[in-house]
XYZ file of C-alpha atoms in Angstrom:
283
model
C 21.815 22.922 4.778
C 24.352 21.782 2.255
C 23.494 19.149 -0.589
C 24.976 15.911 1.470
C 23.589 16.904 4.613
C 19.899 16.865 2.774
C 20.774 13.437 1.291
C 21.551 12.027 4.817
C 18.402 13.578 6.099
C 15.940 12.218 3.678
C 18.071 8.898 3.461
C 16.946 8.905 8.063
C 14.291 9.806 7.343
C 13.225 6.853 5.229
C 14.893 4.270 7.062
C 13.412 5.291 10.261
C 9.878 5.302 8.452
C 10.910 1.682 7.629
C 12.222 0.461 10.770
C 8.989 1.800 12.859
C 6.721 0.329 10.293
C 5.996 -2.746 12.754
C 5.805 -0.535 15.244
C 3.253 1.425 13.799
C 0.808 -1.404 12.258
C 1.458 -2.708 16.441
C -0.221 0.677 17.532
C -3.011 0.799 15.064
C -4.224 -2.239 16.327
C -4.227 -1.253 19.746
C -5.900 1.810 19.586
C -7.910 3.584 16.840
C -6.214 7.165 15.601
C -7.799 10.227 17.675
C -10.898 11.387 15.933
C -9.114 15.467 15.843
C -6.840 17.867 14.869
C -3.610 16.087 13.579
C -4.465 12.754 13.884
C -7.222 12.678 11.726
C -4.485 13.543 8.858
C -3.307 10.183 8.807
C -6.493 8.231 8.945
C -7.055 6.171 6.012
C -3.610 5.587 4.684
C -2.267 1.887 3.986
C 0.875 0.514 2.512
C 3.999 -1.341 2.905
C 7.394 -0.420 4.121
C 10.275 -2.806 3.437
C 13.821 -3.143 4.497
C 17.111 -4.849 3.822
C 20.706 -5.300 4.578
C 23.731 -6.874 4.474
C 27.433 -6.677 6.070
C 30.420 -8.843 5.263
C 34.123 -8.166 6.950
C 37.604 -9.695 6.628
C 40.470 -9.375 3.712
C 37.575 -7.047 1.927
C 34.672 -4.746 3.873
C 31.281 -4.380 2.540
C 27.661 -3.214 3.611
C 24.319 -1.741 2.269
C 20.962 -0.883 2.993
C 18.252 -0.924 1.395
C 14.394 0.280 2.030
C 10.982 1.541 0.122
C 7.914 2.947 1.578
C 4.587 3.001 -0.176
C 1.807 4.451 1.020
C -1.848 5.371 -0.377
C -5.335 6.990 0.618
C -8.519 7.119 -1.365
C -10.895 9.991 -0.950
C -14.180 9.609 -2.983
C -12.954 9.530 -6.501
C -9.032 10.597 -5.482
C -6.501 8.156 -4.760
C -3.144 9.472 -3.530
C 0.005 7.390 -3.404
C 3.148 9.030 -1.690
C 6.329 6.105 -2.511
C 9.921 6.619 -1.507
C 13.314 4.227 -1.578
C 17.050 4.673 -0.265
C 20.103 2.022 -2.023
C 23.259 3.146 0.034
C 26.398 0.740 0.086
C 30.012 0.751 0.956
C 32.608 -1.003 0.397
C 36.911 -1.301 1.234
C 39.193 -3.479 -0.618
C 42.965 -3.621 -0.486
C 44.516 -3.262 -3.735
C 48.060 -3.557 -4.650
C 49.847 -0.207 -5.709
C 51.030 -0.329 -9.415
C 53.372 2.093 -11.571
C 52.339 3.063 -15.331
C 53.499 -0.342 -16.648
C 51.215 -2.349 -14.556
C 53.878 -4.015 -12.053
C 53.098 -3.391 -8.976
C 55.330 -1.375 -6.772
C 58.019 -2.244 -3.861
C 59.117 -0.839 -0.855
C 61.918 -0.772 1.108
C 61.015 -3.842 2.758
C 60.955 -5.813 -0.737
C 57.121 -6.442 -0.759
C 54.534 -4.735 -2.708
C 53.148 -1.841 -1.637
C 49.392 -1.756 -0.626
C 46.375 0.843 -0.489
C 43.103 0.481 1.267
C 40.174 2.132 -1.096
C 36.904 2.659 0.283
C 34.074 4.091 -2.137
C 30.237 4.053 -2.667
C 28.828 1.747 -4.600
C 25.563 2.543 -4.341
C 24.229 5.919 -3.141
C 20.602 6.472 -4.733
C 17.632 8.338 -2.660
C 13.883 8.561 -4.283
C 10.988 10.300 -4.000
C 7.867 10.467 -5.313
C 3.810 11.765 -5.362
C 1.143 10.587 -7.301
C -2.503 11.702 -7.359
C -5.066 9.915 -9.038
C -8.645 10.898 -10.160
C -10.904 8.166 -11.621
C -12.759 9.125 -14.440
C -14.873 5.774 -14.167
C -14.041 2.901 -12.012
C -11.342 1.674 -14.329
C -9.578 4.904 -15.815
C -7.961 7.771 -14.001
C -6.187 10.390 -14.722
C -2.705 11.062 -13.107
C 0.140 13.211 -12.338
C 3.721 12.184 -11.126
C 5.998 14.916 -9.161
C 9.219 13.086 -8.229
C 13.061 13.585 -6.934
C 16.169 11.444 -6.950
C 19.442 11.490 -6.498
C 22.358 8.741 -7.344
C 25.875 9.966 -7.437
C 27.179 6.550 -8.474
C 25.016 6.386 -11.369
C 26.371 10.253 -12.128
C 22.977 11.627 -10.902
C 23.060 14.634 -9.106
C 19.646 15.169 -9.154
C 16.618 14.612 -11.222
C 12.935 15.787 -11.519
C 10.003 14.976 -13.431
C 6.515 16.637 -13.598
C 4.265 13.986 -15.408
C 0.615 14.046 -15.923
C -1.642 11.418 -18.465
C -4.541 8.768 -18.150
C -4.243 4.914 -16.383
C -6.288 2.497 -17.167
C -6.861 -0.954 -14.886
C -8.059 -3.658 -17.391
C -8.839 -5.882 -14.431
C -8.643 -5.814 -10.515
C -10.270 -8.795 -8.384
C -8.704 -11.253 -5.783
C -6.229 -12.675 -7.870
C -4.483 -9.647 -8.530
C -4.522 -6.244 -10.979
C -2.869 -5.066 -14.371
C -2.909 -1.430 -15.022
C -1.276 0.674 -17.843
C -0.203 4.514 -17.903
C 0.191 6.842 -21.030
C 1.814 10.473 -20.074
C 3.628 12.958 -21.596
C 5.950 15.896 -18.765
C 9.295 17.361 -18.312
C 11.665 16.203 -16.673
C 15.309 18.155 -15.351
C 18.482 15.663 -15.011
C 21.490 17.583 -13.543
C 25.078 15.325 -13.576
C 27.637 14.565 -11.321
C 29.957 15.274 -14.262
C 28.954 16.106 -17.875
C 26.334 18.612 -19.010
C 22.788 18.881 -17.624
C 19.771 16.983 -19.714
C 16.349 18.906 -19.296
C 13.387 18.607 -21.980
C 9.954 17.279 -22.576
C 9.616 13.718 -22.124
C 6.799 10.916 -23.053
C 6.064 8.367 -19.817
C 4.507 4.750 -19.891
C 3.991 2.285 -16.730
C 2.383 -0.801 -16.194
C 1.866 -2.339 -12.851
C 0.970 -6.238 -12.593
C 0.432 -8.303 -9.483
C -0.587 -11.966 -9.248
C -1.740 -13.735 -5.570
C -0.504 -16.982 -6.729
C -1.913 -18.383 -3.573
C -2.477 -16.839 -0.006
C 0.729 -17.085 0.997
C 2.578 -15.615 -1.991
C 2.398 -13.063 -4.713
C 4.279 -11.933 -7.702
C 4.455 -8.397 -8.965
C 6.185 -7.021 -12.015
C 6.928 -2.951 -12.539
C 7.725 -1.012 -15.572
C 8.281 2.228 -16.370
C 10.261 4.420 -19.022
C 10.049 7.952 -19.977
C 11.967 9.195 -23.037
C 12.436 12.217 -24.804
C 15.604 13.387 -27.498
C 18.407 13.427 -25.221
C 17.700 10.731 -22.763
C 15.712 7.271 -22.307
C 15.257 5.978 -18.945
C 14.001 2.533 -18.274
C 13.515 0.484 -14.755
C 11.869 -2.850 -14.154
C 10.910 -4.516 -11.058
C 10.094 -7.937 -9.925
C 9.457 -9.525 -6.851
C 7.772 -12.471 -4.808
C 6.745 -11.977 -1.311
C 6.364 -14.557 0.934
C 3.598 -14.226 3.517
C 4.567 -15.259 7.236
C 1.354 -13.245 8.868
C -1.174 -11.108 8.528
C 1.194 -7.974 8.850
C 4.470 -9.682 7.729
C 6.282 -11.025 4.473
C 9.692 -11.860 3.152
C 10.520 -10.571 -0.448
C 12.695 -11.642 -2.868
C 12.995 -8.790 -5.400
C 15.036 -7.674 -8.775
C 15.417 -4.422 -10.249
C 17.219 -3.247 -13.061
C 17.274 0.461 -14.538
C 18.988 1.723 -17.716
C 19.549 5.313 -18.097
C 21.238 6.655 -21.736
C 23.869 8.593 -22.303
C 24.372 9.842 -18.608
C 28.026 8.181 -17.700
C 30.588 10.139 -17.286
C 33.292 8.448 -19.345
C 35.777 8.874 -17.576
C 35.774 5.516 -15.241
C 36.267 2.231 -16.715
C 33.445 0.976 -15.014
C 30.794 3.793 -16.115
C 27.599 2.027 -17.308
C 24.139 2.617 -18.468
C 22.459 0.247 -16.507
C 22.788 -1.180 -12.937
C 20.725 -4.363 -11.719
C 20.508 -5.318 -7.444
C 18.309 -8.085 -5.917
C 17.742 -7.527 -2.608
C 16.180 -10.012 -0.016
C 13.572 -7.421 2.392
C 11.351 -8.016 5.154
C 7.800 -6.337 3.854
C 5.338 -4.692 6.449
C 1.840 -4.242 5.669
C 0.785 -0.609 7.616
């Protein structure tokens, strides 16, 4: 199975675990899980799965898709939390064919001559495990095995192996704050440019607020950082209940990532930003 072929696969099989969410939650209440053999393995896992997308056509073509699964079970003192999320976009513009100078160039027919460029503009497939084992009913220890992959952001691939101690300072109704202190490694390979693998410190801190019963506010950070690289992403959303199962989200994230363009586009950065509007399902 070649590299792209395994992207496409995990990127299906994400999606589809988003789009059969409802259908899921719908199935669960109709009939409790067979008490044997492989159905017990899913018994006692709850989460969310979101997804959205958007497609525009005319003088310029444009669509992406965008989904997140996160899923957790608690087993006596163990809590594991399995958490995955696909960005894939495309778009086609016509641009106007130019010669070294900058004017554009003419055909035989007198008018300029024209190119249709389609690209990626966002290709990025993640991830991620995360067992937990509470010391006391506020502090756990953690580990954090994880994958991605974002061409556009020159990411072949990347892997960490994590492990440290959380702490939740509260957790009632309203909401939760939590705060994680680790220390792992973590392997980077580029698109283009050397690879960046070493040791690397980790901190995260997960808030969420129920404003009321209808909505709630979270905000997401994490960073882990070591000699040759800092990495940085931050989250924020508001969800919007509509039912018991069911909530629009309005959501932001942004993600810096030194030294890991490739120089050699004029639009290389070290950070990229989306806000994405997703229909949430509670499994």
């Amino acid at each position: 199975m070649t590299k792209r072929t395994l992207k496409k696969t995990l990127a299906g099989i994400l999606v589809a675990g988003t789009l059969g969410a409802s259908t899921m939650v719908a199935a669960q209440d109709a009939e409790a899980v067979e008490e044997s053999g492989f159905g017990t393995a899913f018994q006692g896992w709850r989460g969310t799965a979101s997804l959205g997308a958007t497609s525009s056509t005319g003088n310029s073509e444009a669509s992406n898709i965008n989904g997140a699964i996160r899923l957790s079970k608690t087993v006596n003192r163990w809590e594991h939390l399995v958490f995955g999320s696909v960005f894939k976009g495309t778009s086609s513009i016509v641009v106007v064919e130019r010669d070294q100078e900058g004017n554009p160039i003419v055909g035989d027919d007198g008018r300029p001559q024209r190119t249709i460029v389609k690209g990626d503009n966002s290709d990025r497939i993640a991830l991620g495990y995360q067992p937990k084992f509470y010391y006391n009913p506020k502090t756990y220890f953690f580990g954090i095995l994880d994958w991605e992959q974002d061409e556009p952001g020159n990411i072949d691939n990347a892997t960490r192996q994590i492990v440290g101690v959380g702490h939740r300072f509260f957790s009632n109704e309203s909401g939760f704050l939590t705060a994680e202190l680790g220390f792992g490694n973590k392997n980077t390979s580029l698109v283009v440019g050397d690879d960046v693998n070493g040791g690397i410190g980790y901190i995260g801190l997960n808030y969420l607020n129920h404003i009321t019963d209808e909505v709630t506010f979270n905000a997401d950070l994490r960073s882990d950082f070591g000699s040759d690289n800092t990495f940085v992403e931050l989250g924020l959303g508001i969800a919007f209940k509509v039912s018991e199962k069911l909530a629009f989200k309005v959501a932001h994230f942004s993600r810096s990532n030194s030294d890991l363009s490739s120089g050699d586009s004029p639009l290389d950065s070290n950070s990229d930003s989306v806000t994405t509007l997703n229909l949430v399902v509670d499994i």
